[in-house]
Every structure is written in structure tokens, then in C-alpha cells.
Amino acid sequence: MLGLYPVADVRAAEEEVMATVPVGTLMQRASFGLAVECTRLLREIVGAVSGARVAILVGAGNNGGDALFAGAVLQARGVQVCAYTVGERWHEAGARALLDNGGRIEPFADSLPDVELILDAVVGIGAVGPLREPGRSAIQQANASDALRVAVDVPSGVDADDGSVLGDAAFCADVTVTFGCAKPGLFQAPGADFAGAVRLVDIGLDQVLPEPAWQVVGLTDALEYLHGPSRHDYKYSRGVVGVAAGSARYPGAAKLAVAGARYTGVGMTMILDRDDDVAQDTVREFPDVVSTRDDPRMVDRISAWVCGPGFVGDEADAELIGVLLQLPAPVVLDAGALSAVARDAHLRTAIEERGERGKVTVLTPHAGEYRALFGDDEGSAASKIGAIIVRKGPATCICLPDGTGFIDTAGTADLACAGSGDVLAGIIAGLLAHYADVAGSLDRAGEIVATAVWLHGMAGRCASAADRPVLATDLMRVLPEVIAGLRRGEVSW
């Protein structure tokens, strides 16, 4: 998994490495890697490197030096490079290298010329506060250009730690070339929207960086939890998902949650019949699903429960949630179950007690549900309640009780539709059930939950191919296609 590191960790690692290598080594590594990425991009866009035109927006910091040295390399390859300064100071050695290779340096005036590529090196990861003039105007000019826009380390105007925009302007990159390690702000909203595709250049920090608190799931990581059955598997060894969902008011939620669970590799999906028509309607739609009217405490072999999609929050719902929280299997609480927990202190206490016993509980709130549950607590809610929290939204965050977590990069705005979260809850419970042998460990459960969120995002991408509008029923339909494609290594959506 790709580790994400805050600026403080990056600075400490850089200082440790710089103490053991000649002066300027890290900048040379970064600038060469940046030049290589720009060369690759120019070849893709223009078809040739020599003769292409590149503009560099240069500030006073070290990432300005990175860009100037990279410009010198590009100029030596036949690229026409001009650096536009936005302040009274810039990196002298980098500027000299560019000039020695035939490049130009000019102060930014009012506009930028027509070029194929613009490099943004106005401010770097240490930026504080909004962009100042003339850097702000230069960034706005760049954003209005048709050129390919490449950010150096982090888009100017974006906070590298949390992805916030520092003021009213930020560089909108097609590609961000970042050095040494990935930064959280490149993957969190709204920073991810400004970063574009993130390319990582190795400058030798790996051996001194600590274990990352936050990570990003990729295809290789997800495939650990998306492989097919072994030849020795049988129905119950593949896991059984219990589904407590739906109501007379929201009957479709049960079908969506069940649909999310069915294709995750489990051997059986079982729906709780609550003396209404929901369970039987679901079984008619999915004949492989089993219904039961038994007390959940008497149902054997359930490997994980999903509870709450379609609940209305009445006393019967709260009572059932309380029963499920007594069981040892992982429990995924979504939608109506979250509303019940927000209102009922006893349910909240039950979740906390599960966490103290090391039992896995997953809460999947969107922004409004999160506020109802935790108010303005931005950082420690998972630790306080002892549960894994899937905070849904742009760049969904999966927060673990130990303070670590994952940021999702697969989800898109297409997933913001009714019922999408019900499908996600089913996928989470399905993967937890299928990998029940390791899901009891909170750290492995966190990886599984993050994989489920990633899979849900990939389903959204597949469903939206060719600019089709996405409905939750589309996610149901494409899940098997997506998993098959991922197993074949085809990530093209």
C-alpha cells in the first residue's frame, strides 16, 4: 500500500538523509526524476521532446530549484524552456544551470505564452497562507491555459497535509510529480481535485521514513482480498453474510445490501425475515439468498453482519441492533442503524464495549450522519468509540481506532446516488465474512474495509463508463464484471 506522510515526517527524513550525502544530492535526484516525467509527458502529448515549449513558474523555495534544474535537463534535450519568476528571489544554482543550457528566465508579467507544458513551482510543501501576487495571477493564468499542467511536489495553494486550499486560488494540475513519498493532501478533498494523477519520484527517503499513519489502497493490495476460491473451499468455509435490512418504507435497501454481499466471494448470504415482505421479496429476486426468522443469537455460522440499510429507527430496529452488537462476528452498521446509534446511548456503549473486547464494528456515515454521531470531532472519533469509521464522501476516509487509516482514491461523484451506500455496506460485510479468519484482527479488518471501499469505487467507474449516469442498481449489475476484470489485471474504467 502507498504510505502517506505529513510534511513534518518528510522534513525529518530529508534532514536525516542529507546528513549522509553530498550537498544538493536530494535536489538533483528530485529534479532529474521531474525531468524524466516531463519528458515522458511531452512524448505522449507532442510526439517528440525536442522543440516542445515549457514554461516554469518559479518561486523562492527549494521546489523552485527542483524545477529550474529539471528545466536545465529538458533544455539540454532540445526543449525550449523559459522560467517566469514571481518574486525577487529564486534558486541561484538552478537558475544558472538553466541559463548555461540555453534556457531563459524572465519576471512574470501579465500573461503566459502558448506552450505545451507548464511546471508549477511557486510554493511547495512548506507553504503557509494564501498565494500572494504575482504568484496568484501566474497560477490563474496557468489554469486558463490549454497546456498540460504539472505541479512540482504539491500544487501551489494546496495544503500538503490536509488537502485544503490556502485561500481562493490553487494550481489545477493534470499531473503532480511528488518527491520521496506521497503526501496526504494529494489524496484528500479538495486537494485531490487539484493534484490530478500523482507520480512518485524516489529520492532515497524510504529507509528513514517511519511507518505511515495513512495509506492508499491500490490494485495489488486489493487483489489480496479479491482472489477466487481455493480447490479445498466449500460453502461455509467461504463465509456467510447475515443481512438485517429493509422495511416497509424502504424495501429496496435490503436488496441492494444483499446484492453488494453476494459477489464478494462468500458462500452464502442470509437475510433476516422480520415478519414483513422484505425478506421474501429479496429471495424472489435472488433465489440463492436464504431467509431466516430465527433469533440472530441462535443462527449459526454467520461470519459478518450488515445492519441498518432501510431501517426507520423505531424501537424494534434499536432492539435488533443491540442484539447484533452482542454477537462476536463483525458488524457493519449503516444508514438507519447509525441514526439509532446517534439517539441511543446504550447502543453507543455497546459499540465501545465491543471495541474494548477487540471485536470489529464498522460504521459507515456520510457527512450528516457523522455530525449526528460525533459532532465536530475530526480526528479521534474512531478511537473514542472503538470502531472502524468509513467516512463517506469525496476521498472517503477509513479511520481505525489506533489513529491510522486509509484514504480512498477510486470513488467518484457518480457514487453520490440513492442506495449506493447500501451496496457498499453489503460489500464491506461480504469481504469481512469471506476473510473471517483474518477479519477479527482490527488492522487486517481495516485493510479489508478499505479494499471494499476501493472495490465500490471501481464499480462506480465501470458503471459510469461512456458517461452513463449511475444508479445503485448499476453497481449491483457490474460488480461481477469488475471483480473479474480486476483479477485479470484490467483496470481501465
CSV table of C-alpha atoms in Angstrom, one decimal:
chain,number,residue,atom,x,y,z
A,1,MET,CA,0.0,0.0,0.0
A,2,LEU,CA,1.1,3.6,-0.7
A,3,GLY,CA,2.0,5.3,2.5
A,4,LEU,CA,1.1,9.0,3.0
A,5,TYR,CA,3.4,11.2,5.1
A,6,PRO,CA,2.8,14.6,6.6
A,7,VAL,CA,5.2,17.4,6.0
A,8,ALA,CA,6.9,17.1,9.4
A,9,ASP,CA,7.8,13.4,8.7
A,10,VAL,CA,9.1,14.4,5.2
A,11,ARG,CA,11.3,17.2,6.6
A,12,ALA,CA,12.7,14.9,9.3
A,13,ALA,CA,13.5,12.2,6.7
A,14,GLU,CA,15.1,14.7,4.3
A,15,GLU,CA,17.4,16.1,7.1
A,16,GLU,CA,18.5,12.6,8.1
A,17,VAL,CA,19.4,11.6,4.5
A,18,MET,CA,21.0,15.0,3.8
A,19,ALA,CA,23.4,14.4,6.7
A,20,THR,CA,24.8,11.3,4.9
A,21,VAL,CA,25.0,12.5,1.3
A,22,PRO,CA,26.8,15.4,-0.6
A,23,VAL,CA,25.1,18.8,-0.5
A,24,GLY,CA,22.4,19.1,-3.2
A,25,THR,CA,22.0,15.4,-3.7
A,26,LEU,CA,18.3,15.3,-2.9
A,27,MET,CA,17.6,18.2,-5.2
A,28,GLN,CA,19.5,16.6,-8.0
A,29,ARG,CA,17.5,13.3,-7.6
A,30,ALA,CA,14.2,15.2,-7.5
A,31,SER,CA,15.0,17.4,-10.5
A,32,PHE,CA,16.2,14.5,-12.6
A,33,GLY,CA,13.1,12.5,-11.8
A,34,LEU,CA,10.9,15.5,-12.6
A,35,ALA,CA,12.6,16.0,-15.9
A,36,VAL,CA,12.1,12.3,-16.8
A,37,GLU,CA,8.4,12.6,-16.0
A,38,CYS,CA,8.1,15.7,-18.1
A,39,THR,CA,9.9,14.1,-21.0
A,40,ARG,CA,7.5,11.2,-20.8
A,41,LEU,CA,4.5,13.5,-20.8
A,42,LEU,CA,5.9,15.6,-23.7
A,43,ARG,CA,6.5,12.5,-25.8
A,44,GLU,CA,2.9,11.4,-25.2
A,45,ILE,CA,1.4,14.8,-26.0
A,46,VAL,CA,3.6,16.3,-28.7
A,47,GLY,CA,5.1,13.1,-30.1
A,48,ALA,CA,8.6,14.3,-29.6
A,49,VAL,CA,10.6,16.1,-26.9
A,50,SER,CA,12.9,18.3,-29.0
A,51,GLY,CA,11.2,21.5,-30.0
A,52,ALA,CA,8.5,21.4,-27.3
A,53,ARG,CA,7.9,24.5,-25.3
A,54,VAL,CA,7.8,24.5,-21.5
A,55,ALA,CA,7.1,27.4,-19.0
A,56,ILE,CA,8.1,27.2,-15.4
A,57,LEU,CA,6.5,29.3,-12.7
A,58,VAL,CA,9.3,29.8,-10.1
A,59,GLY,CA,9.0,30.8,-6.5
A,60,ALA,CA,11.8,31.4,-4.0
A,61,GLY,CA,11.7,27.9,-2.4
A,62,ASN,CA,13.5,24.7,-3.0
A,63,ASN,CA,10.9,23.3,-5.3
A,64,GLY,CA,11.7,26.3,-7.5
A,65,GLY,CA,15.2,24.9,-7.5
A,66,ASP,CA,13.9,21.4,-8.4
A,67,ALA,CA,12.0,22.9,-11.3
A,68,LEU,CA,14.9,25.0,-12.6
A,69,PHE,CA,17.3,22.1,-12.5
A,70,ALA,CA,14.7,20.0,-14.3
A,71,GLY,CA,14.3,22.8,-16.8
A,72,ALA,CA,18.1,22.6,-17.5
A,73,VAL,CA,17.9,18.9,-18.2
A,74,LEU,CA,14.9,19.5,-20.6
A,75,GLN,CA,16.7,22.4,-22.3
A,76,ALA,CA,19.6,20.1,-22.9
A,77,ARG,CA,17.2,17.6,-24.6
A,78,GLY,CA,16.1,20.3,-27.1
A,79,VAL,CA,13.1,21.6,-25.2
A,80,GLN,CA,12.6,25.4,-25.3
A,81,VAL,CA,12.4,26.3,-21.6
A,82,CYS,CA,11.5,29.7,-20.1
A,83,ALA,CA,11.2,30.2,-16.3
A,84,TYR,CA,8.9,33.0,-15.1
A,85,THR,CA,9.8,34.3,-11.6
A,86,VAL,CA,7.1,35.5,-9.2
A,87,GLY,CA,9.3,37.1,-6.6
A,88,GLU,CA,12.5,38.9,-6.0
A,89,ARG,CA,14.4,35.7,-5.1
A,90,TRP,CA,14.9,32.3,-6.7
A,91,HIS,CA,17.3,29.4,-6.5
A,92,GLU,CA,20.6,30.8,-7.9
A,93,ALA,CA,22.3,27.5,-8.8
A,94,GLY,CA,19.2,26.2,-10.5
A,95,ALA,CA,18.8,29.4,-12.5
A,96,ARG,CA,22.5,29.3,-13.5
A,97,ALA,CA,22.1,25.7,-14.7
A,98,LEU,CA,19.1,26.6,-16.8
A,99,LEU,CA,20.8,29.7,-18.3
A,100,ASP,CA,24.0,27.7,-19.0
A,101,ASN,CA,22.0,25.2,-21.1
A,102,GLY,CA,20.4,27.9,-23.1
A,103,GLY,CA,17.1,28.5,-21.2
A,104,ARG,CA,15.6,31.8,-20.4
A,105,ILE,CA,14.5,33.5,-17.1
A,106,GLU,CA,12.0,36.4,-17.1
A,107,PRO,CA,9.8,38.0,-14.4
A,108,PHE,CA,6.2,37.1,-14.8
A,109,ALA,CA,4.2,40.0,-16.3
A,110,ASP,CA,0.6,39.7,-17.2
A,111,SER,CA,0.3,36.5,-19.2
A,112,LEU,CA,2.0,33.3,-20.3
A,113,PRO,CA,2.9,32.4,-23.9
A,114,ASP,CA,1.5,29.4,-25.7
A,115,VAL,CA,3.4,26.3,-24.5
A,116,GLU,CA,2.9,22.6,-24.4
A,117,LEU,CA,3.6,22.2,-20.7
A,118,ILE,CA,3.6,24.4,-17.6
A,119,LEU,CA,5.5,23.5,-14.5
A,120,ASP,CA,4.2,24.9,-11.2
A,121,ALA,CA,6.9,25.6,-8.7
A,122,VAL,CA,5.6,28.7,-7.0
A,123,VAL,CA,5.4,27.3,-3.5
A,124,GLY,CA,6.0,23.8,-2.1
A,125,ILE,CA,5.0,21.6,0.8
A,126,GLY,CA,6.0,24.2,3.4
A,127,ALA,CA,3.6,26.8,2.1
A,128,VAL,CA,1.6,28.7,4.7
A,129,GLY,CA,-1.3,31.0,3.8
A,130,PRO,CA,-2.9,32.0,0.5
A,131,LEU,CA,-0.9,32.7,-2.7
A,132,ARG,CA,0.5,36.2,-2.9
A,133,GLU,CA,0.8,38.3,-6.0
A,134,PRO,CA,2.1,38.0,-8.6
A,135,GLY,CA,2.2,34.2,-7.9
A,136,ARG,CA,-1.6,34.1,-7.6
A,137,SER,CA,-2.1,35.8,-11.0
A,138,ALA,CA,0.5,33.5,-12.6
A,139,ILE,CA,-1.4,30.4,-11.3
A,140,GLN,CA,-4.7,31.8,-12.6
A,141,GLN,CA,-3.1,32.3,-16.0
A,142,ALA,CA,-1.7,28.8,-16.0
A,143,ASN,CA,-5.1,27.3,-15.0
A,144,ALA,CA,-6.7,29.1,-18.0
A,145,SER,CA,-4.1,27.7,-20.4
A,146,ASP,CA,-4.6,24.7,-22.7
A,147,ALA,CA,-1.2,23.4,-21.8
A,148,LEU,CA,-0.6,20.3,-19.8
A,149,ARG,CA,-0.2,21.5,-16.2
A,150,VAL,CA,2.4,19.7,-13.9
A,151,ALA,CA,2.8,20.5,-10.2
A,152,VAL,CA,6.1,20.1,-8.5
A,153,ASP,CA,5.7,18.1,-5.3
A,154,VAL,CA,2.3,19.7,-4.5
A,155,PRO,CA,0.1,22.1,-6.4
A,156,SER,CA,0.7,25.7,-5.2
A,157,GLY,CA,-2.1,26.8,-3.0
A,158,VAL,CA,-2.9,23.3,-1.7
A,159,ASP,CA,-2.0,22.2,1.9
A,160,ALA,CA,0.2,19.1,1.6
A,161,ASP,CA,-1.1,17.7,4.9
A,162,ASP,CA,-4.9,18.0,4.6
A,163,GLY,CA,-5.7,19.0,1.0
A,164,SER,CA,-7.3,22.3,1.9
A,165,VAL,CA,-7.0,25.2,-0.5
A,166,LEU,CA,-5.0,28.0,1.2
A,167,GLY,CA,-7.0,31.0,0.0
A,168,ASP,CA,-9.0,31.5,-3.1
A,169,ALA,CA,-6.6,30.1,-5.7
A,170,ALA,CA,-4.6,27.0,-6.3
A,171,PHE,CA,-2.8,25.4,-9.3
A,172,CYS,CA,-5.0,22.9,-11.1
A,173,ALA,CA,-2.6,20.2,-12.2
A,174,ASP,CA,-3.1,17.4,-14.6
A,175,VAL,CA,-0.2,15.6,-13.0
A,176,THR,CA,1.6,16.1,-9.7
A,177,VAL,CA,5.2,14.8,-9.5
A,178,THR,CA,5.9,14.4,-5.8
A,179,PHE,CA,9.2,13.5,-4.3
A,180,GLY,CA,10.3,10.9,-1.8
A,181,CYS,CA,6.8,9.9,-0.6
A,182,ALA,CA,3.2,10.7,-1.2
A,183,LYS,CA,1.5,13.5,0.9
A,184,PRO,CA,-2.0,13.2,2.3
A,185,GLY,CA,-3.2,16.4,0.8
A,186,LEU,CA,-2.7,15.0,-2.7
A,187,PHE,CA,-5.4,12.4,-2.0
A,188,GLN,CA,-7.9,14.3,0.3
A,189,ALA,CA,-10.6,16.5,-0.9
A,190,PRO,CA,-10.4,19.1,-2.3
A,191,GLY,CA,-6.6,18.7,-2.8
A,192,ALA,CA,-7.1,15.6,-4.9
A,193,ASP,CA,-9.1,17.5,-7.4
A,194,PHE,CA,-6.1,19.9,-7.9
A,195,ALA,CA,-3.4,17.3,-7.9
A,196,GLY,CA,-4.6,15.2,-10.9
A,197,ALA,CA,-2.6,12.0,-11.4
A,198,VAL,CA,0.2,11.6,-8.8
A,199,ARG,CA,3.6,10.4,-9.9
A,200,LEU,CA,6.1,9.5,-7.2
A,201,VAL,CA,9.9,10.1,-7.7
A,202,ASP,CA,12.2,8.1,-5.4
A,203,ILE,CA,14.9,10.3,-3.8
A,204,GLY,CA,16.1,7.9,-1.2
A,205,LEU,CA,13.8,8.5,1.8
A,206,ASP,CA,12.4,5.0,2.1
A,207,GLN,CA,14.9,3.7,4.6
A,208,VAL,CA,14.3,6.6,7.1
A,209,LEU,CA,10.6,7.2,6.9
A,210,PRO,CA,8.5,5.9,9.8
A,211,GLU,CA,5.5,3.6,9.4
A,212,PRO,CA,2.8,5.7,7.7
A,213,ALA,CA,-0.3,6.6,9.7
A,214,TRP,CA,-2.3,6.8,6.5
A,215,GLN,CA,-2.2,4.7,3.3
A,216,VAL,CA,-3.9,4.4,-0.1
A,217,VAL,CA,-5.2,1.1,-1.4
A,218,GLY,CA,-4.1,0.1,-5.0
A,219,LEU,CA,-4.8,-2.9,-7.3
A,220,THR,CA,-2.1,-5.1,-5.9
A,221,ASP,CA,-3.3,-4.6,-2.3
A,222,ALA,CA,-7.0,-5.1,-3.2
A,223,LEU,CA,-6.2,-8.4,-5.1
A,224,GLU,CA,-5.1,-9.9,-1.8
A,225,TYR,CA,-8.8,-9.8,-0.8
A,226,LEU,CA,-10.4,-10.4,-4.2
A,227,HIS,CA,-9.0,-13.7,-5.4
A,228,GLY,CA,-11.1,-16.7,-6.2
A,229,PRO,CA,-11.9,-19.7,-4.0
A,230,SER,CA,-9.3,-22.5,-3.4
A,231,ARG,CA,-9.9,-26.0,-4.5
A,232,HIS,CA,-10.5,-27.0,-0.9
A,233,ASP,CA,-13.2,-24.4,-0.2
A,234,TYR,CA,-16.8,-25.3,0.5
A,235,LYS,CA,-19.9,-23.2,1.1
A,236,TYR,CA,-19.4,-22.4,4.8
A,237,SER,CA,-15.6,-22.1,4.6
A,238,ARG,CA,-16.1,-19.1,2.2
A,239,GLY,CA,-18.2,-17.3,4.8
A,240,VAL,CA,-21.8,-16.4,5.4
A,241,VAL,CA,-23.1,-12.9,5.5
A,242,GLY,CA,-26.1,-12.1,7.7
A,243,VAL,CA,-28.3,-9.2,6.5
A,244,ALA,CA,-30.6,-7.2,8.7
A,245,ALA,CA,-32.0,-4.6,6.4
A,246,GLY,CA,-35.1,-3.1,4.7
A,247,SER,CA,-38.5,-2.0,5.9
A,248,ALA,CA,-42.0,-1.4,4.5
A,249,ARG,CA,-40.9,2.2,3.9
A,250,TYR,CA,-37.5,1.3,2.3
A,251,PRO,CA,-37.8,-2.3,0.9
A,252,GLY,CA,-35.2,-1.8,-1.8
A,253,ALA,CA,-32.4,-1.2,0.6
A,254,ALA,CA,-32.3,-4.9,1.6
A,255,LYS,CA,-31.9,-6.0,-2.0
A,256,LEU,CA,-29.1,-3.5,-2.5
A,257,ALA,CA,-27.2,-4.6,0.6
A,258,VAL,CA,-27.7,-8.3,-0.3
A,259,ALA,CA,-26.5,-7.6,-3.8
A,260,GLY,CA,-23.4,-6.0,-2.5
A,261,ALA,CA,-22.6,-9.0,-0.4
A,262,ARG,CA,-23.3,-11.8,-2.9
A,263,TYR,CA,-20.4,-11.2,-5.2
A,264,THR,CA,-17.7,-10.7,-2.7
A,265,GLY,CA,-16.7,-14.4,-2.6
A,266,VAL,CA,-19.0,-15.6,0.2
A,267,GLY,CA,-20.5,-19.0,0.2
A,268,MET,CA,-24.0,-17.8,1.4
A,269,THR,CA,-26.0,-14.7,2.0
A,270,MET,CA,-28.7,-14.9,4.6
A,271,ILE,CA,-31.4,-12.3,5.2
A,272,LEU,CA,-33.3,-11.9,8.5
A,273,ASP,CA,-37.1,-12.2,8.0
A,274,ARG,CA,-38.6,-9.6,10.3
A,275,ASP,CA,-42.2,-10.6,9.6
A,276,ASP,CA,-42.7,-8.3,6.7
A,277,ASP,CA,-42.5,-8.8,2.9
A,278,VAL,CA,-38.9,-7.6,2.6
A,279,ALA,CA,-37.1,-10.8,3.0
A,280,GLN,CA,-39.4,-12.8,0.7
A,281,ASP,CA,-39.2,-10.2,-2.0
A,282,THR,CA,-35.4,-10.3,-1.7
A,283,VAL,CA,-35.3,-14.1,-2.0
A,284,ARG,CA,-37.6,-13.9,-5.1
A,285,GLU,CA,-35.1,-11.5,-6.7
A,286,PHE,CA,-32.1,-13.5,-5.6
A,287,PRO,CA,-33.0,-17.2,-5.3
A,288,ASP,CA,-29.6,-18.1,-3.9
A,289,VAL,CA,-30.3,-16.0,-0.8
A,290,VAL,CA,-31.5,-17.8,2.3
A,291,SER,CA,-34.0,-16.2,4.7
A,292,THR,CA,-34.4,-17.0,8.4
A,293,ARG,CA,-36.8,-15.9,11.2
A,294,ASP,CA,-34.6,-17.3,13.9
A,295,ASP,CA,-33.3,-15.1,16.7
A,296,PRO,CA,-29.8,-13.9,15.4
A,297,ARG,CA,-28.3,-15.3,18.6
A,298,MET,CA,-29.4,-18.7,17.5
A,299,VAL,CA,-28.2,-18.5,13.9
A,300,ASP,CA,-25.0,-20.5,13.4
A,301,ARG,CA,-22.2,-19.8,11.0
A,302,ILE,CA,-22.8,-16.1,10.4
A,303,SER,CA,-19.3,-14.7,9.7
A,304,ALA,CA,-20.3,-11.0,9.5
A,305,TRP,CA,-23.5,-8.9,9.8
A,306,VAL,CA,-24.6,-5.9,7.8
A,307,CYS,CA,-27.3,-4.0,9.6
A,308,GLY,CA,-29.3,-0.8,9.0
A,309,PRO,CA,-29.9,-0.1,5.3
A,310,GLY,CA,-33.6,0.7,5.1
A,311,PHE,CA,-34.2,0.9,8.8
A,312,VAL,CA,-36.6,3.6,10.1
A,313,GLY,CA,-35.1,3.9,13.6
A,314,ASP,CA,-38.0,2.6,15.7
A,315,GLU,CA,-37.7,0.6,18.9
A,316,ALA,CA,-37.7,-2.8,17.0
A,317,ASP,CA,-34.7,-1.6,15.0
A,318,ALA,CA,-32.8,-0.4,18.1
A,319,GLU,CA,-33.5,-3.7,19.8
A,320,LEU,CA,-32.2,-5.7,16.9
A,321,ILE,CA,-29.1,-3.6,16.6
A,322,GLY,CA,-28.4,-4.2,20.3
A,323,VAL,CA,-28.7,-8.0,19.8
A,324,LEU,CA,-26.3,-8.0,16.9
A,325,LEU,CA,-23.8,-6.0,18.9
A,326,GLN,CA,-23.7,-8.8,21.4
A,327,LEU,CA,-22.5,-11.3,18.8
A,328,PRO,CA,-18.8,-12.0,18.2
A,329,ALA,CA,-18.9,-11.6,14.4
A,330,PRO,CA,-18.0,-8.3,12.7
A,331,VAL,CA,-21.0,-5.9,12.4
A,332,VAL,CA,-21.4,-3.3,9.8
A,333,LEU,CA,-23.8,-0.5,10.8
A,334,ASP,CA,-25.2,1.7,8.0
A,335,ALA,CA,-28.0,4.2,7.4
A,336,GLY,CA,-30.9,3.8,9.8
A,337,ALA,CA,-28.7,1.9,12.2
A,338,LEU,CA,-26.4,4.9,12.5
A,339,SER,CA,-29.4,7.2,13.2
A,340,ALA,CA,-30.4,4.8,16.0
A,341,VAL,CA,-26.9,4.8,17.5
A,342,ALA,CA,-26.8,8.6,17.4
A,343,ARG,CA,-30.0,8.7,19.5
A,344,ASP,CA,-29.4,5.8,21.9
A,345,ALA,CA,-26.6,6.0,24.4
A,346,HIS,CA,-26.9,2.3,25.2
A,347,LEU,CA,-26.1,1.3,21.6
A,348,ARG,CA,-23.1,3.6,21.6
A,349,THR,CA,-21.9,2.0,24.8
A,350,ALA,CA,-22.3,-1.5,23.3
A,351,ILE,CA,-20.1,-0.4,20.4
A,352,GLU,CA,-17.5,0.9,22.8
A,353,GLU,CA,-17.5,-2.3,24.8
A,354,ARG,CA,-17.1,-4.4,21.6
A,355,GLY,CA,-14.0,-2.3,20.8
A,356,GLU,CA,-12.6,-2.9,24.3
A,357,ARG,CA,-13.0,-6.7,23.6
A,358,GLY,CA,-11.3,-6.4,20.2
A,359,LYS,CA,-14.5,-7.1,18.2
A,360,VAL,CA,-14.9,-5.5,14.8
A,361,THR,CA,-17.6,-2.9,14.3
A,362,VAL,CA,-17.8,-0.8,11.2
A,363,LEU,CA,-19.7,2.5,11.0
A,364,THR,CA,-20.4,4.0,7.5
A,365,PRO,CA,-21.7,7.5,8.0
A,366,HIS,CA,-22.0,10.2,5.3
A,367,ALA,CA,-21.3,13.8,6.4
A,368,GLY,CA,-24.7,14.4,8.0
A,369,GLU,CA,-24.7,11.1,9.9
A,370,TYR,CA,-21.1,11.7,11.0
A,371,ARG,CA,-22.1,15.1,12.6
A,372,ALA,CA,-25.1,13.4,14.3
A,373,LEU,CA,-22.8,10.8,15.8
A,374,PHE,CA,-19.6,12.7,16.6
A,375,GLY,CA,-20.3,16.4,16.2
A,376,ASP,CA,-17.2,18.3,15.1
A,377,ASP,CA,-14.7,15.6,16.2
A,378,GLU,CA,-12.4,15.4,13.1
A,379,GLY,CA,-9.7,13.1,14.3
A,380,SER,CA,-10.4,10.9,17.3
A,381,ALA,CA,-13.9,9.6,16.8
A,382,ALA,CA,-12.8,6.1,15.8
A,383,SER,CA,-10.5,5.8,18.8
A,384,LYS,CA,-13.2,7.0,21.2
A,385,ILE,CA,-15.9,4.6,20.0
A,386,GLY,CA,-13.5,1.7,19.3
A,387,ALA,CA,-14.9,1.1,15.8
A,388,ILE,CA,-13.7,1.4,12.2
A,389,ILE,CA,-15.3,4.5,10.7
A,390,VAL,CA,-15.9,4.8,6.9
A,391,ARG,CA,-16.4,8.5,6.5
A,392,LYS,CA,-18.1,8.6,3.1
A,393,GLY,CA,-17.7,11.5,0.7
A,394,PRO,CA,-15.1,12.8,-1.7
A,395,ALA,CA,-11.9,10.8,-0.9
A,396,THR,CA,-13.7,8.6,1.6
A,397,CYS,CA,-11.6,8.1,4.7
A,398,ILE,CA,-11.4,4.8,6.6
A,399,CYS,CA,-10.4,5.6,10.2
A,400,LEU,CA,-9.1,2.9,12.6
A,401,PRO,CA,-9.3,3.0,16.4
A,402,ASP,CA,-5.5,3.2,16.6
A,403,GLY,CA,-5.3,6.5,14.8
A,404,THR,CA,-4.2,5.1,11.5
A,405,GLY,CA,-6.3,4.8,8.4
A,406,PHE,CA,-6.8,4.7,4.6
A,407,ILE,CA,-7.9,7.3,2.0
A,408,ASP,CA,-9.8,6.0,-0.9
A,409,THR,CA,-8.8,7.1,-4.4
A,410,ALA,CA,-11.2,5.0,-6.5
A,411,GLY,CA,-14.5,6.6,-5.7
A,412,THR,CA,-16.1,9.2,-7.9
A,413,ALA,CA,-19.0,11.7,-7.7
A,414,ASP,CA,-21.1,9.2,-9.7
A,415,LEU,CA,-21.5,7.2,-6.5
A,416,ALA,CA,-23.5,10.0,-4.9
A,417,CYS,CA,-26.8,8.4,-5.6
A,418,ALA,CA,-29.6,6.8,-3.5
A,419,GLY,CA,-28.8,3.2,-2.5
A,420,SER,CA,-25.1,3.4,-3.3
A,421,GLY,CA,-24.2,3.2,0.4
A,422,ASP,CA,-26.4,0.2,0.9
A,423,VAL,CA,-24.4,-1.6,-1.8
A,424,LEU,CA,-21.2,-0.5,-0.1
A,425,ALA,CA,-22.3,-1.8,3.3
A,426,GLY,CA,-23.1,-5.2,1.7
A,427,ILE,CA,-19.6,-5.3,0.1
A,428,ILE,CA,-17.9,-4.5,3.4
A,429,ALA,CA,-19.8,-7.2,5.2
A,430,GLY,CA,-19.2,-9.7,2.4
A,431,LEU,CA,-15.4,-9.2,2.4
A,432,LEU,CA,-15.3,-9.3,6.2
A,433,ALA,CA,-17.3,-12.6,6.1
A,434,HIS,CA,-15.2,-14.1,3.3
A,435,TYR,CA,-12.0,-13.4,5.1
A,436,ALA,CA,-13.3,-14.1,8.6
A,437,ASP,CA,-10.1,-15.9,9.5
A,438,VAL,CA,-8.2,-12.6,9.5
A,439,ALA,CA,-11.0,-10.1,9.8
A,440,GLY,CA,-11.1,-10.5,13.6
A,441,SER,CA,-7.8,-8.5,13.7
A,442,LEU,CA,-8.6,-4.8,13.7
A,443,ASP,CA,-5.6,-3.9,11.5
A,444,ARG,CA,-6.4,-6.6,8.9
A,445,ALA,CA,-10.1,-5.7,9.2
A,446,GLY,CA,-9.1,-2.1,8.3
A,447,GLU,CA,-7.4,-3.3,5.1
A,448,ILE,CA,-10.4,-5.4,4.2
A,449,VAL,CA,-12.8,-2.5,4.7
A,450,ALA,CA,-10.5,-0.2,2.7
A,451,THR,CA,-10.5,-2.8,-0.1
A,452,ALA,CA,-14.3,-2.9,0.0
A,453,VAL,CA,-14.5,0.9,-0.4
A,454,TRP,CA,-12.0,0.7,-3.3
A,455,LEU,CA,-14.0,-2.0,-5.0
A,456,HIS,CA,-17.2,0.0,-4.6
A,457,GLY,CA,-15.4,2.9,-6.3
A,458,MET,CA,-14.2,0.8,-9.1
A,459,ALA,CA,-17.7,-0.5,-9.7
A,460,GLY,CA,-18.8,3.2,-9.9
A,461,ARG,CA,-16.2,3.8,-12.5
A,462,CYS,CA,-17.2,0.8,-14.5
A,463,ALA,CA,-20.9,1.8,-14.3
A,464,SER,CA,-20.1,5.3,-15.5
A,465,ALA,CA,-18.1,4.3,-18.5
A,466,ALA,CA,-19.1,6.1,-21.7
A,467,ASP,CA,-20.6,8.8,-19.5
A,468,ARG,CA,-23.6,6.8,-18.4
A,469,PRO,CA,-25.4,8.1,-15.4
A,470,VAL,CA,-25.0,5.7,-12.4
A,471,LEU,CA,-27.7,4.2,-10.3
A,472,ALA,CA,-27.2,1.9,-7.3
A,473,THR,CA,-28.8,-0.9,-9.4
A,474,ASP,CA,-25.9,-0.4,-11.9
A,475,LEU,CA,-23.4,-1.2,-9.1
A,476,MET,CA,-25.3,-4.4,-8.4
A,477,ARG,CA,-25.1,-5.3,-12.1
A,478,VAL,CA,-21.4,-4.5,-12.7
A,479,LEU,CA,-19.8,-6.0,-9.6
A,480,PRO,CA,-19.1,-9.4,-11.0
A,481,GLU,CA,-17.7,-7.8,-14.2
A,482,VAL,CA,-15.5,-5.5,-12.1
A,483,ILE,CA,-14.1,-8.3,-9.9
A,484,ALA,CA,-13.4,-10.5,-13.0
A,485,GLY,CA,-11.6,-7.6,-14.6
A,486,LEU,CA,-9.5,-6.8,-11.5
A,487,ARG,CA,-8.5,-10.5,-11.2
A,488,ARG,CA,-7.3,-10.3,-14.8
A,489,GLY,CA,-5.4,-7.1,-14.1
A,490,GLU,CA,-7.7,-4.9,-16.3
A,491,VAL,CA,-8.2,-1.6,-14.6
A,492,SER,CA,-9.4,0.5,-17.4
A,493,TRP,CA,-12.6,2.2,-16.1
